[in-house]
Coordinates of C-alpha atoms in Angstrom, one line a residue:
Chain A
M7 CA 123.1 190.6 182.2
S8 CA 124.5 188.1 185.2
Y9 CA 122.4 185.1 186.0
T10 CA 120.2 187.0 188.8
M11 CA 119.4 189.5 186.1
W12 CA 118.3 186.7 183.3
I13 CA 115.8 185.1 186.1
L14 CA 113.9 188.2 187.5
L15 CA 113.6 189.4 183.8
T16 CA 112.0 186.2 183.8
A17 CA 109.7 186.0 187.0
S18 CA 109.0 190.0 185.8
L19 CA 107.6 188.7 182.2
V20 CA 105.6 186.2 183.7
G21 CA 104.2 188.6 186.9
I22 CA 102.9 191.0 183.3
N23 CA 101.8 188.7 180.9
C24 CA 99.7 186.7 183.8
G25 CA 98.5 190.4 185.6
L26 CA 97.3 191.4 182.4
V27 CA 95.0 188.6 181.7
G28 CA 94.3 187.4 184.7
T29 CA 92.3 190.8 185.5
F30 CA 90.1 190.0 183.1
L31 CA 89.4 186.6 184.3
V32 CA 89.2 187.5 187.8
L33 CA 86.6 190.5 186.5
R34 CA 84.8 188.1 184.7
K35 CA 84.4 185.3 188.1
M36 CA 86.6 182.9 185.4
S37 CA 89.6 182.3 188.0
M38 CA 89.1 179.1 188.1
L39 CA 88.9 178.3 184.8
S40 CA 92.9 179.2 184.3
D41 CA 93.4 176.2 187.0
A42 CA 91.7 174.6 184.5
I43 CA 93.8 175.7 181.5
S44 CA 97.1 175.3 183.9
H45 CA 97.0 171.2 183.6
S46 CA 95.5 170.7 180.8
V47 CA 98.2 172.8 178.6
L48 CA 99.8 169.4 179.6
L49 CA 98.1 167.3 177.3
G50 CA 99.2 170.0 174.5
I51 CA 102.2 170.1 175.2
V52 CA 102.5 166.4 174.3
G53 CA 100.9 166.6 171.9
A54 CA 102.6 168.9 170.1
Y55 CA 105.6 166.7 170.7
M56 CA 103.7 163.3 169.5
V57 CA 103.4 165.0 166.0
S58 CA 106.9 167.2 165.9
H59 CA 109.0 165.2 167.9
H60 CA 110.5 168.4 169.1
L61 CA 109.7 170.9 172.1
Q62 CA 110.3 173.8 170.4
G63 CA 108.6 177.2 170.7
V64 CA 106.4 177.2 168.0
S65 CA 105.0 174.2 167.8
M66 CA 104.5 174.3 172.1
L67 CA 102.6 177.3 171.6
V68 CA 100.2 175.9 168.5
G69 CA 99.5 172.8 171.1
A70 CA 98.5 174.8 173.9
L71 CA 96.2 177.1 172.5
I72 CA 94.3 174.1 171.1
V73 CA 94.2 172.1 173.7
G74 CA 93.3 176.0 175.9
L75 CA 90.7 176.9 173.4
L76 CA 89.1 173.0 173.5
T77 CA 89.3 173.4 177.5
T78 CA 87.1 176.3 177.5
F79 CA 84.7 175.1 174.8
L80 CA 83.9 171.3 176.5
V81 CA 83.7 173.0 179.7
Q82 CA 80.6 176.3 178.5
W83 CA 79.4 173.1 176.0
L84 CA 79.0 170.7 179.2
H85 CA 77.3 174.3 180.7
Q86 CA 74.7 174.4 177.8
K87 CA 73.9 170.8 178.3
G88 CA 73.2 171.4 181.6
V89 CA 76.5 170.5 183.8
Q90 CA 77.0 172.6 186.6
N91 CA 79.8 175.5 185.9
D92 CA 82.2 174.0 188.3
A93 CA 81.6 170.5 188.1
A94 CA 82.2 170.5 184.2
I95 CA 85.5 172.6 185.0
G96 CA 86.3 169.8 187.1
V97 CA 85.4 166.9 184.7
V98 CA 87.1 168.7 181.6
F99 CA 90.6 169.6 183.0
T100 CA 91.5 166.3 185.1
C101 CA 90.4 164.3 181.8
L102 CA 92.7 166.0 179.7
F103 CA 95.3 166.4 182.6
A104 CA 95.4 163.1 183.1
I105 CA 95.1 162.1 179.4
G106 CA 98.8 163.8 179.2
V107 CA 99.8 162.7 182.2
V108 CA 99.4 158.5 181.3
L109 CA 100.8 160.1 177.3
I110 CA 103.9 161.4 178.9
S111 CA 104.4 158.3 181.3
L112 CA 104.3 156.1 178.1
F113 CA 106.9 158.2 176.7
A114 CA 108.9 158.6 178.9
D115 CA 112.1 157.6 178.1
R116 CA 111.5 160.1 175.0
V117 CA 110.1 163.1 176.4
H118 CA 113.0 166.2 178.2
L119 CA 109.2 166.9 180.1
D120 CA 108.3 165.3 183.4
V121 CA 105.6 166.1 185.0
E122 CA 106.8 167.4 188.2
H123 CA 108.7 169.8 185.8
A124 CA 105.3 170.7 184.3
L125 CA 104.2 170.9 187.8
M126 CA 106.6 172.8 190.1
G127 CA 109.0 174.5 186.6
E128 CA 112.8 175.0 186.4
I129 CA 112.8 179.1 186.0
A130 CA 116.7 178.1 187.5
F131 CA 117.3 176.8 184.3
V132 CA 116.2 179.5 182.0
P133 CA 119.2 181.2 181.3
W134 CA 121.3 178.2 180.6
D135 CA 118.9 177.5 177.3
V136 CA 119.6 180.5 174.9
L137 CA 118.0 181.1 171.9
E138 CA 121.5 181.2 169.1
V139 CA 121.0 183.3 165.9
G140 CA 123.4 183.0 163.5
G141 CA 126.5 181.0 166.4
K142 CA 126.0 184.2 168.2
S143 CA 123.4 184.2 171.7
I144 CA 121.0 186.9 171.8
G145 CA 119.2 185.8 175.3
P146 CA 116.6 182.9 177.1
K147 CA 114.3 181.0 175.2
A148 CA 112.2 181.7 177.7
I149 CA 113.0 185.9 177.2
W150 CA 111.8 185.6 174.0
L151 CA 109.0 183.5 173.9
L152 CA 107.4 185.4 176.9
G153 CA 107.8 188.9 174.8
F154 CA 106.6 187.4 171.6
V155 CA 103.3 186.5 174.2
L156 CA 103.4 189.3 175.5
A157 CA 103.4 191.9 172.4
I158 CA 100.2 189.6 171.7
N159 CA 98.5 190.6 174.8
I160 CA 99.2 193.9 174.9
F161 CA 98.3 194.3 171.3
C162 CA 94.9 192.5 171.9
I163 CA 94.0 194.7 175.5
V164 CA 95.1 197.7 173.5
F165 CA 92.9 197.3 170.4
A166 CA 90.2 195.8 171.9
Y167 CA 90.2 197.5 175.3
K168 CA 86.6 199.1 175.2
E169 CA 85.1 196.0 173.9
F170 CA 86.9 194.1 176.7
K171 CA 85.8 196.3 179.1
I172 CA 82.6 196.2 178.6
S173 CA 82.2 192.7 178.0
S174 CA 83.6 192.4 181.1
F175 CA 81.4 194.1 183.6
D176 CA 78.4 194.0 181.8
Y177 CA 78.2 191.4 179.9
E178 CA 73.9 191.6 178.7
M179 CA 74.7 195.8 177.9
A180 CA 78.2 194.6 175.6
V181 CA 75.4 192.1 173.6
T182 CA 73.0 194.9 173.5
L183 CA 75.8 196.9 171.4
G184 CA 76.4 194.2 169.4
I185 CA 79.6 193.8 170.8
P186 CA 80.7 190.3 169.5
V187 CA 81.5 189.1 173.5
V188 CA 81.9 185.2 172.1
L189 CA 84.9 186.4 170.4
I190 CA 85.4 188.6 172.7
H191 CA 85.8 185.5 175.1
Y192 CA 87.8 182.9 172.6
V193 CA 90.7 185.8 172.4
L194 CA 90.8 185.8 176.3
M195 CA 91.2 182.3 176.3
G196 CA 93.6 182.0 173.7
M197 CA 95.3 184.9 175.1
L198 CA 95.4 183.2 178.7
S199 CA 96.1 180.1 176.8
L200 CA 99.1 181.0 175.6
T201 CA 100.4 183.1 178.3
T202 CA 99.7 179.8 180.5
V203 CA 102.2 177.6 178.0
A204 CA 104.6 180.4 177.6
S205 CA 105.2 181.1 181.6
F206 CA 104.8 177.1 181.6
D207 CA 108.0 176.0 180.6
S208 CA 109.7 178.7 183.3
V209 CA 107.7 178.5 186.5
G210 CA 105.2 175.7 186.1
A211 CA 101.4 174.9 186.4
I212 CA 100.7 175.9 190.1
L213 CA 102.9 179.9 189.8
V214 CA 100.8 180.0 186.0
V215 CA 97.9 179.7 188.6
A216 CA 99.0 182.3 191.1
M217 CA 100.4 184.9 189.1
L218 CA 97.2 185.2 187.5
I219 CA 94.8 185.3 190.3
V220 CA 96.3 186.4 193.3
P221 CA 97.8 189.7 191.7
S222 CA 95.2 191.2 189.9
A223 CA 92.4 189.6 193.1
T224 CA 94.8 191.8 195.4
A225 CA 94.7 194.8 192.2
Y226 CA 90.9 194.8 193.1
L227 CA 91.0 195.5 196.3
W228 CA 93.2 198.4 195.5
T229 CA 91.5 199.8 192.2
D230 CA 88.1 200.4 191.3
R231 CA 89.1 201.5 187.7
L232 CA 89.6 198.5 184.6
S233 CA 93.0 200.7 183.5
V234 CA 95.3 201.2 186.9
M235 CA 93.8 197.3 187.6
L236 CA 95.7 196.0 184.9
I237 CA 99.0 197.8 186.2
C238 CA 98.7 197.3 189.3
S239 CA 98.0 193.9 189.2
A240 CA 101.0 193.4 186.4
L241 CA 103.5 195.6 189.2
I242 CA 102.0 194.1 191.6
G243 CA 103.5 190.5 190.0
V244 CA 106.5 191.9 189.3
L245 CA 107.3 193.0 192.8
A246 CA 105.9 189.2 194.0
S247 CA 109.0 187.7 191.7
M248 CA 111.3 189.5 193.4
I249 CA 110.6 188.8 197.1
G250 CA 109.6 184.9 196.1
Y251 CA 113.7 185.1 194.2
M252 CA 115.0 186.5 197.2
I253 CA 113.2 184.0 199.2
A254 CA 113.6 181.5 197.3
T255 CA 117.7 182.3 197.5
V256 CA 118.4 182.6 200.6
F257 CA 116.5 179.6 201.8
N258 CA 117.6 177.9 198.5
V259 CA 114.0 176.4 197.5
S260 CA 111.8 176.2 194.6
I261 CA 111.7 179.7 193.6
S262 CA 108.4 179.5 192.0
G263 CA 107.1 178.0 195.2
A264 CA 108.2 181.0 197.2
I265 CA 107.2 183.9 194.3
A266 CA 103.4 181.7 195.3
V267 CA 103.8 182.5 198.8
S268 CA 104.5 186.0 198.3
T269 CA 102.2 186.5 196.0
G270 CA 99.7 185.2 198.8
V271 CA 101.8 187.7 201.4
I272 CA 101.2 190.8 199.2
F273 CA 97.3 189.9 199.3
F274 CA 97.0 189.2 202.5
I275 CA 98.5 192.6 203.5
S276 CA 96.3 194.1 201.2
L277 CA 93.6 192.5 202.2
W278 CA 93.6 194.9 205.4
I279 CA 95.5 198.3 203.9
A280 CA 94.3 198.4 201.0
P281 CA 93.1 202.3 200.6
K282 CA 89.0 201.7 200.0
H283 CA 88.3 198.0 200.4
G284 CA 90.9 196.7 202.7
L285 CA 89.4 195.5 206.0
L286 CA 91.4 198.1 208.7
R287 CA 89.0 200.9 206.9
K288 CA 85.8 199.2 207.3
W289 CA 86.7 198.4 210.9
L290 CA 87.4 202.1 211.5
K291 CA 84.0 203.6 209.8
K292 CA 82.8 200.7 211.7
S293 CA 83.4 201.3 215.3
P294 CA 82.3 205.0 216.0
A295 CA 85.1 207.7 216.4
Chain B
M11 CA 100.4 133.6 198.2
N12 CA 103.1 135.3 197.5
R13 CA 103.6 138.4 198.2
M14 CA 103.2 140.7 194.9
D15 CA 99.6 138.6 195.0
I16 CA 99.8 140.5 198.7
N17 CA 100.2 143.9 197.1
V18 CA 97.7 143.2 194.3
Q19 CA 95.6 142.7 196.8
W20 CA 96.3 145.5 198.7
V21 CA 95.7 147.9 195.8
F22 CA 92.4 147.0 194.9
T23 CA 91.1 147.5 198.0
S24 CA 92.4 150.3 198.8
T25 CA 91.3 151.5 195.5
A26 CA 87.4 150.6 195.5
L27 CA 86.9 151.9 199.3
L28 CA 88.5 155.3 197.9
G29 CA 86.4 155.3 195.3
L30 CA 83.0 153.8 196.8
A31 CA 84.8 156.2 200.1
S32 CA 84.9 159.3 197.9
G33 CA 81.7 158.8 194.7
M34 CA 79.3 158.9 198.3
I35 CA 81.3 162.0 199.5
G36 CA 81.6 163.5 196.2
T37 CA 77.4 163.5 195.6
F38 CA 77.3 166.2 198.4
A39 CA 79.8 168.4 197.0
L40 CA 78.0 168.4 194.0
L41 CA 74.9 169.1 194.8
K42 CA 76.4 171.8 197.4
K43 CA 78.3 172.9 193.8
Q44 CA 81.9 172.9 195.9
S45 CA 82.8 170.7 193.3
L46 CA 86.1 172.8 193.3
I47 CA 86.3 172.9 196.9
G48 CA 87.5 169.1 196.8
D49 CA 90.5 170.3 194.5
A50 CA 91.0 174.0 197.0
M51 CA 91.4 170.9 199.7
A52 CA 93.4 168.6 197.6
H53 CA 95.9 171.1 196.6
A54 CA 96.8 173.1 200.5
A55 CA 96.8 169.7 201.5
L56 CA 100.5 169.6 200.7
P57 CA 102.0 172.1 203.0
G58 CA 100.5 170.1 205.6
I59 CA 101.8 166.7 204.8
C60 CA 104.8 167.9 203.9
I61 CA 104.9 170.0 207.3
A62 CA 103.7 166.9 209.7
F63 CA 107.2 165.2 207.7
L64 CA 108.7 167.7 209.0
L65 CA 107.9 167.3 212.9
Y66 CA 108.0 163.4 212.3
G67 CA 111.1 162.9 210.7
Q68 CA 109.7 159.8 208.7
K69 CA 106.2 159.0 206.5
S70 CA 103.3 158.3 208.7
L71 CA 99.9 157.8 207.1
L72 CA 98.3 158.6 210.2
L73 CA 100.3 161.6 210.9
F74 CA 99.9 163.1 207.4
L75 CA 96.3 162.3 207.4
I76 CA 96.0 164.8 210.4
G77 CA 98.8 167.2 208.8
A78 CA 96.5 167.1 205.8
T79 CA 92.8 167.4 207.8
C80 CA 94.3 170.7 209.6
S81 CA 95.8 172.5 206.4
G82 CA 92.4 171.3 204.9
Y83 CA 90.5 173.0 207.1
I84 CA 92.2 176.3 207.3
A85 CA 92.2 176.7 203.5
T86 CA 88.4 176.4 203.6
I87 CA 88.4 178.7 206.8
C88 CA 90.7 181.3 204.2
I89 CA 88.5 180.6 201.5
Q90 CA 85.5 181.7 203.5
F91 CA 87.4 184.3 204.9
I92 CA 88.0 186.2 201.7
V93 CA 84.6 185.4 200.2
K94 CA 83.1 187.0 203.4
H95 CA 84.8 190.1 204.5
T96 CA 86.2 191.6 201.2
R97 CA 85.2 191.8 197.2
V98 CA 87.0 188.8 195.9
K99 CA 84.2 186.6 194.7
E100 CA 84.2 182.5 195.6
D101 CA 86.1 181.8 192.7
A102 CA 89.4 183.9 192.9
A103 CA 89.3 183.3 196.3
I104 CA 89.3 179.4 195.7
G105 CA 92.0 179.8 193.1
I106 CA 94.1 182.3 195.6
V107 CA 94.1 179.9 198.6
L108 CA 95.2 176.9 195.9
S109 CA 98.1 178.5 194.3
V110 CA 99.1 180.0 197.3
F111 CA 99.1 176.8 199.7
F112 CA 100.5 174.3 197.0
G113 CA 103.3 177.1 196.8
L114 CA 104.2 176.5 200.2
G115 CA 104.0 173.2 200.2
I116 CA 106.6 173.4 197.3
V117 CA 108.6 175.0 199.1
L118 CA 108.8 173.1 202.2
L119 CA 108.9 170.0 199.6
T120 CA 112.5 171.8 198.2
W121 CA 113.4 172.2 201.8
I122 CA 113.2 168.5 203.1
N123 CA 114.8 168.3 199.9
Q124 CA 118.0 169.4 200.7
H125 CA 117.9 169.1 204.7
E126 CA 116.3 165.5 205.3
G127 CA 118.1 164.0 203.0
G128 CA 117.0 162.3 200.6
N129 CA 114.9 160.0 202.8
Q130 CA 111.3 162.2 201.3
S131 CA 110.6 159.2 198.0
G132 CA 107.3 159.1 200.5
I133 CA 106.3 162.0 200.4
H134 CA 106.7 162.5 196.6
D135 CA 104.0 160.2 195.8
F136 CA 101.5 162.1 196.9
L137 CA 102.2 164.8 194.0
F138 CA 101.0 161.8 191.3
G139 CA 99.8 159.2 193.3
K140 CA 101.4 155.6 193.2
A141 CA 98.5 152.9 194.3
A142 CA 101.7 150.1 193.7
S143 CA 103.6 152.0 196.6
L144 CA 101.2 151.5 199.3
T145 CA 102.2 149.3 202.1
G146 CA 100.5 147.1 205.2
S147 CA 99.9 150.2 207.5
D148 CA 98.6 152.7 204.7
V149 CA 96.2 150.2 203.0
N150 CA 95.2 150.1 207.0
V151 CA 94.7 153.5 207.8
L152 CA 93.1 153.9 204.3
T153 CA 90.3 151.0 205.4
V154 CA 89.5 152.6 208.4
T155 CA 89.4 156.3 207.5
A156 CA 87.1 155.1 204.2
V157 CA 84.6 152.8 205.8
T158 CA 84.6 155.5 208.5
V159 CA 83.8 157.8 206.6
I160 CA 81.2 156.1 204.1
I161 CA 79.1 154.8 208.4
M162 CA 79.2 158.7 208.8
I163 CA 77.5 159.2 205.4
L164 CA 75.2 156.5 206.6
I165 CA 74.8 157.7 209.7
F166 CA 74.0 161.7 208.9
F167 CA 72.3 160.5 205.3
K168 CA 69.4 162.7 206.2
E169 CA 70.2 165.5 207.8
F170 CA 73.0 166.1 205.1
K171 CA 70.0 166.0 202.7
I172 CA 68.0 168.3 204.7
I173 CA 70.8 170.9 204.6
T174 CA 71.8 170.5 200.8
F175 CA 68.5 170.7 199.3
D176 CA 67.7 173.1 201.8
R177 CA 69.3 175.1 204.4
A178 CA 66.9 177.4 205.4
F179 CA 64.1 174.5 206.1
A180 CA 67.2 172.5 208.0
Q181 CA 67.5 175.9 209.9
G182 CA 63.8 176.4 211.0
I183 CA 63.1 172.3 212.1
G184 CA 66.7 172.8 214.5
I185 CA 69.3 170.9 212.8
P186 CA 72.6 172.4 213.0
V187 CA 73.8 173.0 209.8
S188 CA 76.7 174.9 210.3
L189 CA 77.6 171.9 212.3
L190 CA 76.8 169.7 210.0
N191 CA 79.0 171.1 207.1
G192 CA 81.8 171.1 208.9
V193 CA 81.4 167.3 210.1
L194 CA 80.8 167.2 205.8
M195 CA 83.9 169.1 205.1
F196 CA 86.5 167.1 207.3
L197 CA 84.4 164.4 205.4
I198 CA 85.6 165.6 202.1
V199 CA 89.1 166.3 203.8
S200 CA 89.6 162.9 205.0
V201 CA 88.7 161.7 201.4
V202 CA 91.5 163.4 200.0
V203 CA 94.4 162.8 202.4
I204 CA 93.7 159.4 202.4
G205 CA 93.1 159.6 198.4
L206 CA 96.4 161.4 197.4
Q207 CA 98.8 159.0 197.8
A208 CA 96.6 156.6 195.4
V209 CA 96.2 159.2 192.6
G210 CA 97.5 162.7 194.0
V211 CA 97.1 165.8 194.3
V212 CA 95.8 167.0 191.1
L213 CA 93.2 164.3 190.5
M214 CA 91.6 163.5 193.5
S215 CA 89.4 166.3 193.1
A216 CA 88.1 164.3 190.3
L217 CA 87.8 160.9 191.6
L218 CA 85.1 163.4 194.4
I219 CA 83.4 165.1 191.2
T220 CA 83.4 162.7 188.2
P221 CA 82.1 159.2 189.1
A222 CA 78.5 162.0 191.4
L223 CA 78.2 163.8 188.3
A224 CA 77.6 160.3 186.0
A225 CA 75.4 158.8 188.6
R226 CA 73.4 162.4 188.6
Y227 CA 72.7 161.1 185.0
W228 CA 70.5 158.0 186.3
T229 CA 68.5 159.4 188.5
E230 CA 66.5 161.9 190.5
K231 CA 67.0 160.6 193.9
L232 CA 69.6 161.5 196.5
E233 CA 70.2 157.9 197.6
W234 CA 70.2 156.3 194.8
M235 CA 72.4 158.9 192.9
T236 CA 75.0 158.6 195.9
L237 CA 75.2 154.4 196.0
L238 CA 75.2 154.9 191.9
A239 CA 78.3 157.1 192.4
G240 CA 80.1 155.3 195.2
G241 CA 79.4 152.0 192.9
F242 CA 81.4 154.1 189.5
G243 CA 84.1 154.8 192.1
A244 CA 84.6 151.8 193.1
L245 CA 84.7 150.0 189.2
S246 CA 86.9 152.7 188.6
G247 CA 89.6 152.7 191.0
V248 CA 89.5 148.5 190.4
A249 CA 89.6 149.2 186.6
G250 CA 92.1 152.0 186.8
A251 CA 94.4 149.6 189.4
Y252 CA 94.3 146.5 187.3
I253 CA 95.3 148.8 183.7
S254 CA 98.1 150.2 185.2
L255 CA 99.0 147.4 186.8
I256 CA 99.0 145.4 183.3
A257 CA 100.6 148.5 181.3
Y258 CA 102.6 149.7 183.7
A259 CA 101.5 153.6 183.9
P260 CA 100.7 155.7 186.8
T261 CA 97.8 154.5 188.6
G262 CA 95.6 157.7 189.5
P263 CA 95.2 158.8 185.6
L264 CA 94.3 156.2 184.6
V265 CA 91.4 155.6 187.3
I266 CA 90.4 159.0 186.3
I267 CA 90.5 158.6 183.1
F268 CA 88.1 155.5 183.4
A269 CA 85.8 157.8 185.6
T270 CA 85.4 159.8 182.6
V271 CA 84.9 156.7 180.7
L272 CA 82.0 156.8 182.7
F273 CA 80.9 159.7 182.7
I274 CA 80.4 160.1 178.6
F275 CA 79.0 156.8 178.9
S276 CA 76.1 158.5 181.6
F277 CA 76.8 162.1 179.6
L278 CA 75.2 160.5 176.6
F279 CA 73.3 156.9 177.2
A280 CA 71.5 157.9 180.5
P281 CA 67.9 156.7 180.3
K282 CA 66.7 160.2 181.1
R283 CA 68.7 162.9 181.4
G284 CA 71.6 161.6 178.3
L285 CA 72.1 163.5 175.6
C286 CA 70.7 160.9 173.6
S287 CA 67.6 159.9 174.7
K288 CA 66.9 163.4 174.9
M289 CA 67.1 163.7 171.5
I290 CA 65.3 161.0 170.8
R291 CA 62.7 161.7 172.6
R292 CA 63.0 165.3 171.5
H293 CA 62.7 163.9 167.6
I294 CA 58.9 161.3 168.9
E295 CA 57.9 165.1 169.8
R296 CA 58.7 166.5 167.1
K297 CA 57.1 163.5 164.7
K298 CA 54.0 164.2 167.2
L299 CA 53.5 167.4 166.8
Q300 CA 53.3 167.6 163.3
S301 CA 51.1 164.8 162.5
Q302 CA 49.1 166.2 165.6
Q303 CA 49.1 169.7 162.9
L304 CA 48.8 167.6 160.1
M305 CA 45.5 166.5 161.8
Y306 CA 44.1 169.9 162.8
K307 CA 44.8 171.1 158.7
R308 CA 42.7 168.4 157.7
G309 CA 39.9 168.6 159.8
E310 CA 40.2 172.3 158.4
Q311 CA 39.5 171.8 155.7
L312 CA 36.4 169.2 156.1

């Protein structure tokens, strides 16, 4: 496979992963938690490095999972203790991110991880960082990592589809039906942390937020069915990656930034032309025919 | 006095003033439940700064301030538009605007890197902040802006108080609510922008939220809360800058960590609303209740 194909495949896998998880975030009105986790995951990666002394896939996933769940737990706990939700999110993730940045700057000479890389990603280098088994290259590491996380995400969603659906749309009903809502919440946050860290290394923290929220919010404008919304947001994520990559190569700018911008453009277009919830249709309806 | 000392003085003055202004204005952002809008605006300022740089060709804090204010203001309008006209909720709208604007900023930043030569180090500091890189004219702009913001808060204090706590009442007595909301937004954007260079895009929102939240634990009065938040902000600014000077670590994160320590302390030990004092009070009440019940029981037995 060519260099371009690997990059497109990576970006598409990020798009699909984020689209699936992001759908539930948008429906549960927890979009800003993704912003929080995408920042605090940095601490998880630094922590994993300090414990294991290398930046390999598994230890990074574990570190991110721990810090991601810690972030969720702290936000929840502060909220229970009377701190309003937006402020709780704001305090927790900025503090964890700050600790991460300080740790990086203290170990800067030894860690191959600068904060800029973490924020902007280095998707352009993905194809060169290949996984070798028995001396034979079997494709970029990032692809395997993203594929692995995708398998987990699909498994969780298919396995507990009904539970996810009910608890996202009608929390009280889910509680009454005896669905373990707290467990579902933490499973979703676990999925979010894994998705974030797997995407993080190749596309950076900000793009993860764009990929999680924007395609899902766009899909939310197009459809009223959860299953359609899941597929739609994954497809929009892939489409945005393709367009973004093309823009980035033409103008020679940051790939992850261009992908974020193209998700925004797709959202903006959908805002007007979406069949049921688009603005054009609403205005046409209002004006007497 | 040699140059080093003057530079150190600049850093302390500017971080202290910045902390003071952001703590005070953050109080209103917090009470209006708009903490995360500050986060969105800090991210949205980046494309504005880049465009100002592209138009002017070199670093100038005043122009960056104007550019960032424009893009920050456009971002708030976008958020309000999405919330008002579509079924997308506020949290998602903030997330969309934040990430797309920041993505655009990154695109412009890489564009500048390639086309304007290596002379972008000034912009670069905006991502994570580097208080030590402040120059004399930067400090002037920062000082003037911070002082203006503080004076504006003092002038409009009563109006801001009313629109924060009772919007309908404010409208009823003829206060121009949407105009004042705009002023408040503008003040928040200005503080965010001058803070970018000292503490960086990502952590600027924390300087709005954390000191205000810490102050919330000590008092029920807005006047005291604003003052305390300003004090906490200034203290964190100075302490963070000091630690960063002796430890050679980035200023922004240290300022935020110090502010968070203040918050945790307030959260646990504030006299009335703190966690510990709540627990102690509950313990005392329970003891009281138990002894009362015991007395009732004895009364019945008699």
